[in-house]
Short mmCIF file of C-alpha atoms and ligand atoms in Angstrom, two decimals:
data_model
loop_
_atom_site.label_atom_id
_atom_site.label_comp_id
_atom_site.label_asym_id
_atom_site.label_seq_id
_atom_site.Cartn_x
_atom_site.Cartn_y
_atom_site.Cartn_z
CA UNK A 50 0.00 0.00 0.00
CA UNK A 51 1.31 3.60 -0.42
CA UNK A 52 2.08 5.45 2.21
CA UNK A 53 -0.26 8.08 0.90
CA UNK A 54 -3.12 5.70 0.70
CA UNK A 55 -3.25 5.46 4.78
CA UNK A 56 -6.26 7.69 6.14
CA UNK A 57 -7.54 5.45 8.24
CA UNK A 58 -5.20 6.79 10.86
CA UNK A 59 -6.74 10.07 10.76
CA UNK A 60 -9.95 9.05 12.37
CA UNK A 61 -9.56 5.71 14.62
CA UNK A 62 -10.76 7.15 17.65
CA UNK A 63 -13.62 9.12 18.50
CA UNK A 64 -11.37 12.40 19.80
CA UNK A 65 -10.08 11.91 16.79
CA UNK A 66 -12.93 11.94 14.54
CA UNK A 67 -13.87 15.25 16.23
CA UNK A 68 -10.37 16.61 15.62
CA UNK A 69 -11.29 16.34 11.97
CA UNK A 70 -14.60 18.48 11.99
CA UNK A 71 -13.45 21.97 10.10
CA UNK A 72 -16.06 23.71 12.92
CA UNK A 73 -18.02 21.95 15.88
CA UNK A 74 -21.35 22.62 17.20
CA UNK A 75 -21.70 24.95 19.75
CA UNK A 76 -24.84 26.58 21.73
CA UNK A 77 -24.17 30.14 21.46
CA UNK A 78 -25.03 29.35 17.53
CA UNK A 79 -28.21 28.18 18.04
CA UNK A 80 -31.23 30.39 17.76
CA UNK A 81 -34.80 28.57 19.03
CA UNK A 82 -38.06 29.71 17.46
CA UNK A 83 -40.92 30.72 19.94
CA UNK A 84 -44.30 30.41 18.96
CA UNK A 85 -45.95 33.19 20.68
CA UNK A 86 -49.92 33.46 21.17
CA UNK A 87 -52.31 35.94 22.49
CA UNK A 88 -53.73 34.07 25.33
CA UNK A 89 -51.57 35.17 28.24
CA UNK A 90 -52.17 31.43 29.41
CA UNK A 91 -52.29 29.42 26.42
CA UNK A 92 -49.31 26.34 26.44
CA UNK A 93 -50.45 24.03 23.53
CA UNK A 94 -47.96 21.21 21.47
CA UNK A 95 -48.41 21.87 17.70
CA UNK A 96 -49.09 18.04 16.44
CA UNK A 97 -46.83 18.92 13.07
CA UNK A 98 -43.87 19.68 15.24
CA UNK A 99 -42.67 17.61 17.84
CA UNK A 100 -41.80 18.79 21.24
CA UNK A 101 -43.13 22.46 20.51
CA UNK A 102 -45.56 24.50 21.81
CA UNK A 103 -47.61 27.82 21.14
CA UNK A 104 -47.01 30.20 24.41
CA UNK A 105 -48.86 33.14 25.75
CA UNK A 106 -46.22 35.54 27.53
CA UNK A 107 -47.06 33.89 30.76
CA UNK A 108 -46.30 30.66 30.41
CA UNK A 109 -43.28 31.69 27.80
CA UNK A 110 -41.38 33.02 30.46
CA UNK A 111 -40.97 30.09 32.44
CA UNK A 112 -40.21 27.70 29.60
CA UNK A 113 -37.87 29.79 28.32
CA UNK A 114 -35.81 30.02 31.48
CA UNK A 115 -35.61 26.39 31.57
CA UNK A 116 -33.65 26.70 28.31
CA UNK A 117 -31.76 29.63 29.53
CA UNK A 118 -30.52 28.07 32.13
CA UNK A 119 -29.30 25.01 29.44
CA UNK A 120 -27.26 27.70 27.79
CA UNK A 121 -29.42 29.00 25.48
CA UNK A 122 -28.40 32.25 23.88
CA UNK A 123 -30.67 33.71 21.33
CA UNK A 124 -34.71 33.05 20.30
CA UNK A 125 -36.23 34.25 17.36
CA UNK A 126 -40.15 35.31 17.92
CA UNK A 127 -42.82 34.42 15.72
CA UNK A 128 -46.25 35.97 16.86
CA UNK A 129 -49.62 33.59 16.22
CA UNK A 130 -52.43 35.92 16.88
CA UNK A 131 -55.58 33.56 17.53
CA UNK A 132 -58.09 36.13 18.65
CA UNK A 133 -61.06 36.31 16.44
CA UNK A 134 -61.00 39.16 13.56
CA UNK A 135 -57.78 40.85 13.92
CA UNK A 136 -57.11 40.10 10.71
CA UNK A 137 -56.85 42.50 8.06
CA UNK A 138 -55.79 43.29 4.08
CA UNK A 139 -52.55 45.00 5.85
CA UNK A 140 -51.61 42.80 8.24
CA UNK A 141 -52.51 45.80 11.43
CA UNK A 142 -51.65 43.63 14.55
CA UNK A 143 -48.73 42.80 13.02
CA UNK A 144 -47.06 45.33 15.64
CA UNK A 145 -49.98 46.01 18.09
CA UNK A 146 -48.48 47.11 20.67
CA UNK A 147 -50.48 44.86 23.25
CA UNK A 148 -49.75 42.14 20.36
CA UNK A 149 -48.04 38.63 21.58
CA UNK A 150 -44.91 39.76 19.52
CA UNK A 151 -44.60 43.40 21.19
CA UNK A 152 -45.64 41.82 25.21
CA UNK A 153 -42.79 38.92 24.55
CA UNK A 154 -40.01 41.12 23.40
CA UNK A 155 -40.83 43.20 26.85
CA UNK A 156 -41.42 40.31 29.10
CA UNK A 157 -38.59 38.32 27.81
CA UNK A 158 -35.86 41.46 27.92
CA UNK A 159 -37.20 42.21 31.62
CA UNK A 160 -36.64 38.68 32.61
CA UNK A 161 -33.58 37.56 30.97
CA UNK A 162 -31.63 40.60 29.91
CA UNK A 163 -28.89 38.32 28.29
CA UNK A 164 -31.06 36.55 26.21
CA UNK A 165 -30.64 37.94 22.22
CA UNK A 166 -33.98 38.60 21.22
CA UNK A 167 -34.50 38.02 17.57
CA UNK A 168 -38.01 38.98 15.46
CA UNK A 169 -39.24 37.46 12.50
CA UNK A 170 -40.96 39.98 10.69
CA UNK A 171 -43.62 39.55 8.47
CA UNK A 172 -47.55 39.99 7.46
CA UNK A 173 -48.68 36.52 6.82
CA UNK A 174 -49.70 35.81 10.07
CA UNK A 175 -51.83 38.82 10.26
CA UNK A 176 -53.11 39.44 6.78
CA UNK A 177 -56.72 38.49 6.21
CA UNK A 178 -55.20 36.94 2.68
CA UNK A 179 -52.66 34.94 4.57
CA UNK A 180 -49.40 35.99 1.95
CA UNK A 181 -46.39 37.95 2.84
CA UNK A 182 -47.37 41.13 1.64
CA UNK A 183 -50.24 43.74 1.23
CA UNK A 184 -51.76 42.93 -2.48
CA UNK A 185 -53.37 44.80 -5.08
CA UNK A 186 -57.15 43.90 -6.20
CA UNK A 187 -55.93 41.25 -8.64
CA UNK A 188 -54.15 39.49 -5.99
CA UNK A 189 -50.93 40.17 -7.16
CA UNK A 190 -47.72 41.81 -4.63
CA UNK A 191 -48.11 45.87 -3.90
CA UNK A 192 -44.25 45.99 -3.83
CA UNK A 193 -44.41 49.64 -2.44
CA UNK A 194 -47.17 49.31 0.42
CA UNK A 195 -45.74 45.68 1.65
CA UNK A 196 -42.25 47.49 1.77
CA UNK A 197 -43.31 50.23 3.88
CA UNK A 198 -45.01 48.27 6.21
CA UNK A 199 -42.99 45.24 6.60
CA UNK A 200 -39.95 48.04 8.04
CA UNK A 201 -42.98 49.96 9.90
CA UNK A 202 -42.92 46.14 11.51
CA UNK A 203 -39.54 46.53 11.78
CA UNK A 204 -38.94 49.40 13.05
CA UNK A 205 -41.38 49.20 16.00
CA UNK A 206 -40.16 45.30 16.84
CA UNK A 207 -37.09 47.47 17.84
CA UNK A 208 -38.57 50.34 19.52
CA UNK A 209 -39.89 47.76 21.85
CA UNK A 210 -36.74 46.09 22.52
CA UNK A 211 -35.92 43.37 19.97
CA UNK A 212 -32.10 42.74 19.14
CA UNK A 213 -32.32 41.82 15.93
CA UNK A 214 -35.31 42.11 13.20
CA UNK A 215 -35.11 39.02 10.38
CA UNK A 216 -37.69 39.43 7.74
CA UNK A 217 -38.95 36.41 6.01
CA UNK A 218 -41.42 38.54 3.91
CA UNK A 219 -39.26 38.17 0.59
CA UNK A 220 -40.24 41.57 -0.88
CA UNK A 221 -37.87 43.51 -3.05
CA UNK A 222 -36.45 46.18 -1.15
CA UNK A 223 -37.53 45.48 2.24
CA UNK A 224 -33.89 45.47 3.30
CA UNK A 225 -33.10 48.55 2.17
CA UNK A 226 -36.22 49.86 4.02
CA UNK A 227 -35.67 48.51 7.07
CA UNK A 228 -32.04 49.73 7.35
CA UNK A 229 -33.14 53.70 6.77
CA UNK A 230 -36.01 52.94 9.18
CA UNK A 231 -34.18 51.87 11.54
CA UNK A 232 -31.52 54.87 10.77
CA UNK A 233 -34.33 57.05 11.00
CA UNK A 234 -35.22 55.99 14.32
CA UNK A 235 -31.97 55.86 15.59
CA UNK A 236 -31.91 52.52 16.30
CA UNK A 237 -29.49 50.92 13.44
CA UNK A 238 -27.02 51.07 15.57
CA UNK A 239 -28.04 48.42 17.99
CA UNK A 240 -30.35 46.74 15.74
CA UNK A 241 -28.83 43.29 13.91
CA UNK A 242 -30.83 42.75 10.61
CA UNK A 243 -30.85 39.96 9.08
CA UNK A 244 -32.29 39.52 5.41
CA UNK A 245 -33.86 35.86 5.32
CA UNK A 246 -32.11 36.20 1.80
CA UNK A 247 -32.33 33.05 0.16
CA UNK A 248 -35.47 32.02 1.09
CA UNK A 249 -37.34 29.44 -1.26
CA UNK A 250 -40.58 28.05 -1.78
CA UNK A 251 -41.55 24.64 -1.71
CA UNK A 252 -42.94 21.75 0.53
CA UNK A 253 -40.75 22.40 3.24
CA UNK A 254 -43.15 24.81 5.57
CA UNK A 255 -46.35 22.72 6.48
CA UNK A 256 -46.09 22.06 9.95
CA UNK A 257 -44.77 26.08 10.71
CA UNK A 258 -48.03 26.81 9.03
CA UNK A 259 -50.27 25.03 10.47
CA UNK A 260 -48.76 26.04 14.23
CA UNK A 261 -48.44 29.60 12.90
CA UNK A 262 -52.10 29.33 11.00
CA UNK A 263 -50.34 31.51 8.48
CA UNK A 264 -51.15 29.21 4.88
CA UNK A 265 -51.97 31.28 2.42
CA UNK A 266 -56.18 32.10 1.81
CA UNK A 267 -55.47 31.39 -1.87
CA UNK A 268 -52.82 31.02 -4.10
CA UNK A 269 -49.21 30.25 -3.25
CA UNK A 270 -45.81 32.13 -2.41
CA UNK A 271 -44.44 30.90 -6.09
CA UNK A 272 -44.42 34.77 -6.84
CA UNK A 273 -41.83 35.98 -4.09
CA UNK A 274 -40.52 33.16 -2.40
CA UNK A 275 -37.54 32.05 -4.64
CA UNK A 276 -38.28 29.02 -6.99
CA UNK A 277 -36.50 25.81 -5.92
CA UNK A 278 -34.15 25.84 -9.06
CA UNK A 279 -33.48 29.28 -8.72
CA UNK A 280 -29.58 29.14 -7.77
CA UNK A 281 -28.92 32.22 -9.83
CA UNK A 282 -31.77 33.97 -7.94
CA UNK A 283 -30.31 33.16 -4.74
CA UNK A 284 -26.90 34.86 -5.73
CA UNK A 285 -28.54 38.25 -6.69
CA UNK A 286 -30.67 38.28 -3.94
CA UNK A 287 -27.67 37.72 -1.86
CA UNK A 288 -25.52 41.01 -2.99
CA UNK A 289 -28.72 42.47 -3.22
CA UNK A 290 -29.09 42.15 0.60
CA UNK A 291 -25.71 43.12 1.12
CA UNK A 292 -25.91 46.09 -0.67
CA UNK A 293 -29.37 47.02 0.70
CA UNK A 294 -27.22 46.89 4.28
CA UNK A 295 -28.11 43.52 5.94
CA UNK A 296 -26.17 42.80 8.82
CA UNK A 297 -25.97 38.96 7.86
CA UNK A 298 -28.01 36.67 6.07
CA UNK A 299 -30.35 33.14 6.23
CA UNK A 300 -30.39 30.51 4.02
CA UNK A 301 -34.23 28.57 4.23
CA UNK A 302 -34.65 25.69 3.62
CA UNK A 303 -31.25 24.02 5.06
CA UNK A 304 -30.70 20.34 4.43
CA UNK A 305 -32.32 20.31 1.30
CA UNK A 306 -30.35 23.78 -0.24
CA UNK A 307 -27.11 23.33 1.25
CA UNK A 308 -25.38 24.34 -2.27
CA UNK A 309 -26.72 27.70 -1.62
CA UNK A 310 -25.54 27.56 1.90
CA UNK A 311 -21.81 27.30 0.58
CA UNK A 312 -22.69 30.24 -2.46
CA UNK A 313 -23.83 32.48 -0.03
CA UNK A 314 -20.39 31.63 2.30
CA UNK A 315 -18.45 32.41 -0.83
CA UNK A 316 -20.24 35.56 -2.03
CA UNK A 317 -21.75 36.62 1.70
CA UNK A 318 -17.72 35.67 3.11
CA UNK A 319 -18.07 38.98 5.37
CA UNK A 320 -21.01 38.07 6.88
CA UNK A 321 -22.28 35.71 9.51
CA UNK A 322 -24.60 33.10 7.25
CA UNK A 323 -27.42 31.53 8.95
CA UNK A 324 -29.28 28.56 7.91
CA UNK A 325 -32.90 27.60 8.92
CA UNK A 326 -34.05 24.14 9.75
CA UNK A 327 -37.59 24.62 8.78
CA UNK A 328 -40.03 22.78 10.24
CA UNK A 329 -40.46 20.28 7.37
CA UNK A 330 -37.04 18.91 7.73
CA UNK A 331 -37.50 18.99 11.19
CA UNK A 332 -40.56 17.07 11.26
CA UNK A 333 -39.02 14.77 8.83
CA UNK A 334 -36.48 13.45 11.06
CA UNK A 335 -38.61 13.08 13.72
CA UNK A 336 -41.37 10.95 11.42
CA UNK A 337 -37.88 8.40 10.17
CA UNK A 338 -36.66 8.42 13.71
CA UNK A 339 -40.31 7.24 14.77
CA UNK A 340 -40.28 4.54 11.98
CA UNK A 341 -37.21 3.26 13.11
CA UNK A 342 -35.45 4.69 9.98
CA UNK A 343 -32.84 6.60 11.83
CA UNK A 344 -31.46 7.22 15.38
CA UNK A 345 -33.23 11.44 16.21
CA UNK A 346 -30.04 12.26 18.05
CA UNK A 347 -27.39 10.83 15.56
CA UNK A 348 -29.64 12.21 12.23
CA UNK A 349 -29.68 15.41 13.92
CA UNK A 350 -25.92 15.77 14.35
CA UNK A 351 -25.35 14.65 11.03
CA UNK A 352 -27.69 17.47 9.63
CA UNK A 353 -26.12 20.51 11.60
CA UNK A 354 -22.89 19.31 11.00
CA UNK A 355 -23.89 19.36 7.25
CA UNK A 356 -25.15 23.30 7.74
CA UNK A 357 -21.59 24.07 9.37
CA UNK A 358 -19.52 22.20 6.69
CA UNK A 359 -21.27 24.34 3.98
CA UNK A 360 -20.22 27.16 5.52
CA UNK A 361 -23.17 28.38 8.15
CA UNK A 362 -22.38 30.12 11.26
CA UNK A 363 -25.67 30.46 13.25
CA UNK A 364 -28.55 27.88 13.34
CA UNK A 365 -32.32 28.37 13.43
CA UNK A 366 -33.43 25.23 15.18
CA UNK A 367 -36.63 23.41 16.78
CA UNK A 368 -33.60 20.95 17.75
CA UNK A 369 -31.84 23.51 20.02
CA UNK A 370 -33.22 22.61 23.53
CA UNK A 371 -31.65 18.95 22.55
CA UNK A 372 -28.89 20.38 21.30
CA UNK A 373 -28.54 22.08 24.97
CA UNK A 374 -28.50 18.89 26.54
CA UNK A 375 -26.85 17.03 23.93
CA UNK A 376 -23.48 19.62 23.72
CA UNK A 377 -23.26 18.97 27.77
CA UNK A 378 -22.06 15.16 26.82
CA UNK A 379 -19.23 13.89 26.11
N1 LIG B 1405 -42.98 34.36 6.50
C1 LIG B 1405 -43.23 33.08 6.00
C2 LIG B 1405 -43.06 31.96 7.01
C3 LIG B 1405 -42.06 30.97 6.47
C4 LIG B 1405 -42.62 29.89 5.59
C5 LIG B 1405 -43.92 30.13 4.92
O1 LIG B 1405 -44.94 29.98 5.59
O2 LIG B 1405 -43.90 30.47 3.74
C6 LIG B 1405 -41.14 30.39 7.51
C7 LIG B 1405 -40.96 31.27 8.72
N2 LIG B 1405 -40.03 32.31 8.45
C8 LIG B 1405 -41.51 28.97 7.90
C9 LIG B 1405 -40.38 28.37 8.76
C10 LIG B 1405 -40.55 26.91 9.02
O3 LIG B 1405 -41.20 26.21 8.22
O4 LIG B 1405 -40.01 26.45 10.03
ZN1 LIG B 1406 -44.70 35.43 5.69
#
């Protein structure tokens, strides 16, 4: 045998094998969605996704500090307003300020002050129509008014506290807007955006939807969520973020777009790249793991190690409080 041929040496031993991983896991990279409701009390499991719950702020709190205890360093909020006809063509309670989005921000900061508090901002959860954006009477995008109130969203997320605003909306321009609202209001200096950049549509989002109750009334996403082939999309959306002055950048879907994970390392190499493991992947590995297909704590490893070999720094996960516990072991 040649001497070259011998790698076998390289990797004999388990200290070993995690000698050779370029970048471990660690839990300040790990950034848990919260599902927050407007019933102060509510604390219901969402069927679609295992071990997580809708909250109302007062039973948030508590859960959260069990996790913040575990280590855990950052959350990203996504509000699921359940209250009967708040509603509308505009997405209104969007930022109510007695919304679930606006009370968790304040609870959470006044409780754990260490915790990075991270806001998803969009309208589909609030918009009678159920898409992204405010639309015109035929139903398609109004580019202008979904840009102007998406950083209005923004903007007031981090009036009332939130570290970090990370629209998912996918309109063109909504960076850009953000960033000079956010200037405007004199908060871009301690406000971390970051563009959900790559974002594409597919089959991926179910079980988010159905705990968010944010499908859309009719219709699909097709029109601003990027198409699942679109690779060359991806890239200009990427320098268009950067130019529009994102702060860092997401990459959603993970697992199944980790190609674009690595492009966006390469053209996004100043920035802190973030991937998202949406809830269909998620759900996925729970749903093999239950059929016996695969071990949930080994699959899982071997998917965020995938996100960190293509090049991702930070990790939206429903896997971080068993990351938590899983990163304590040896
Ligand atoms: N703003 C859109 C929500 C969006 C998917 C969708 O419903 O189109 C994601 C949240 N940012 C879903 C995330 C997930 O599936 O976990
Ligand atoms: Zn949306």
């Amino acid at each position: 045998t040649q001497i070259s041929s011998i790698l076998q040496g390289g990797y004999n031993h388990p200290l070993l094998r995690s000698w050779q991983h370029e970048r471990r896991l660690h839990k300040d990279m790990f950034i848990f969605p919260l599902f927050v409701t407007d019933d102060p009390e509510e604390e219901t499991p969402i069927d679609s996704l295992p071990n997580i719950k809708r909250f109302g702020v007062n039973k948030l709190i508590p859960y959260v500090g069990t996790l913040v205890k575990k280590g855990l360093r950052a959350v990203i909020l996504f509000g699921v307003p359940l209250k009967e006809g708040i509603k509308d063509p505009e997405g209104t309670a969007a930022d109510d300020p007695e919304g679930p989005v606006i009370l968790a921000i304040k609870a959470l900061k006044k409780a754990y002050p260490d915790l990075y508090i991270m806001c998803d901002v969009c309208l589909c959860e609030y918009t009678s129509h159920g898409h992204c954006g405010i639309l015109y009477e035929d139903g398609s995008i109004n580019n202008k008014l979904s840009v102007r109130r998406i950083a209005a969203v923004a903007v007031n997320y981090a009036k009332a506290g939130a570290n970090s605003v990370a629209p998912s909306d996918m309109m063109d321009g909504r960076i850009r807007a953000i960033k000079q609202g956010l200037i405007d209001a004199g908060l871009a200096h301690k406000t971390f955006v970051m563009s959900y950049a790559a974002k594409f549509s597919g089959n991926l989002y179910g079980p988010f939807r159905d705990a968010a109750c944010s499908s859309p009334g009719q219709g699909d996403r097709k029109c601003y969520q990027l198409p699942s082939g679109g690779k060359g999309l991806a890239r200009r959306a990427l320098l268009r973020d950067m130019n529009e002055g994102t702060d860092g950048v997401i990459v959603k879907p993970s697992t199944f777009y980790l190609d674009i994970v690595r492009d966006s390392a390469e053209i996004c190499s100043d920035y802190p790249i973030c991937c998202y493991h949406v809830s269909g992947e998620y759900a996925m590995l729970h749903a093999a793991a239950e059929k016996g297909i695969c071990d949930l704590k080994t699959i899982a490893f071997e998917a965020h190690h995938g996100f960190l070999r293509a090049g991702a720094r930070l990790i939206i996960s429903y896997f971080t409080p068993e990351f938590l516990d899983w990163l304590n072991e040896p």
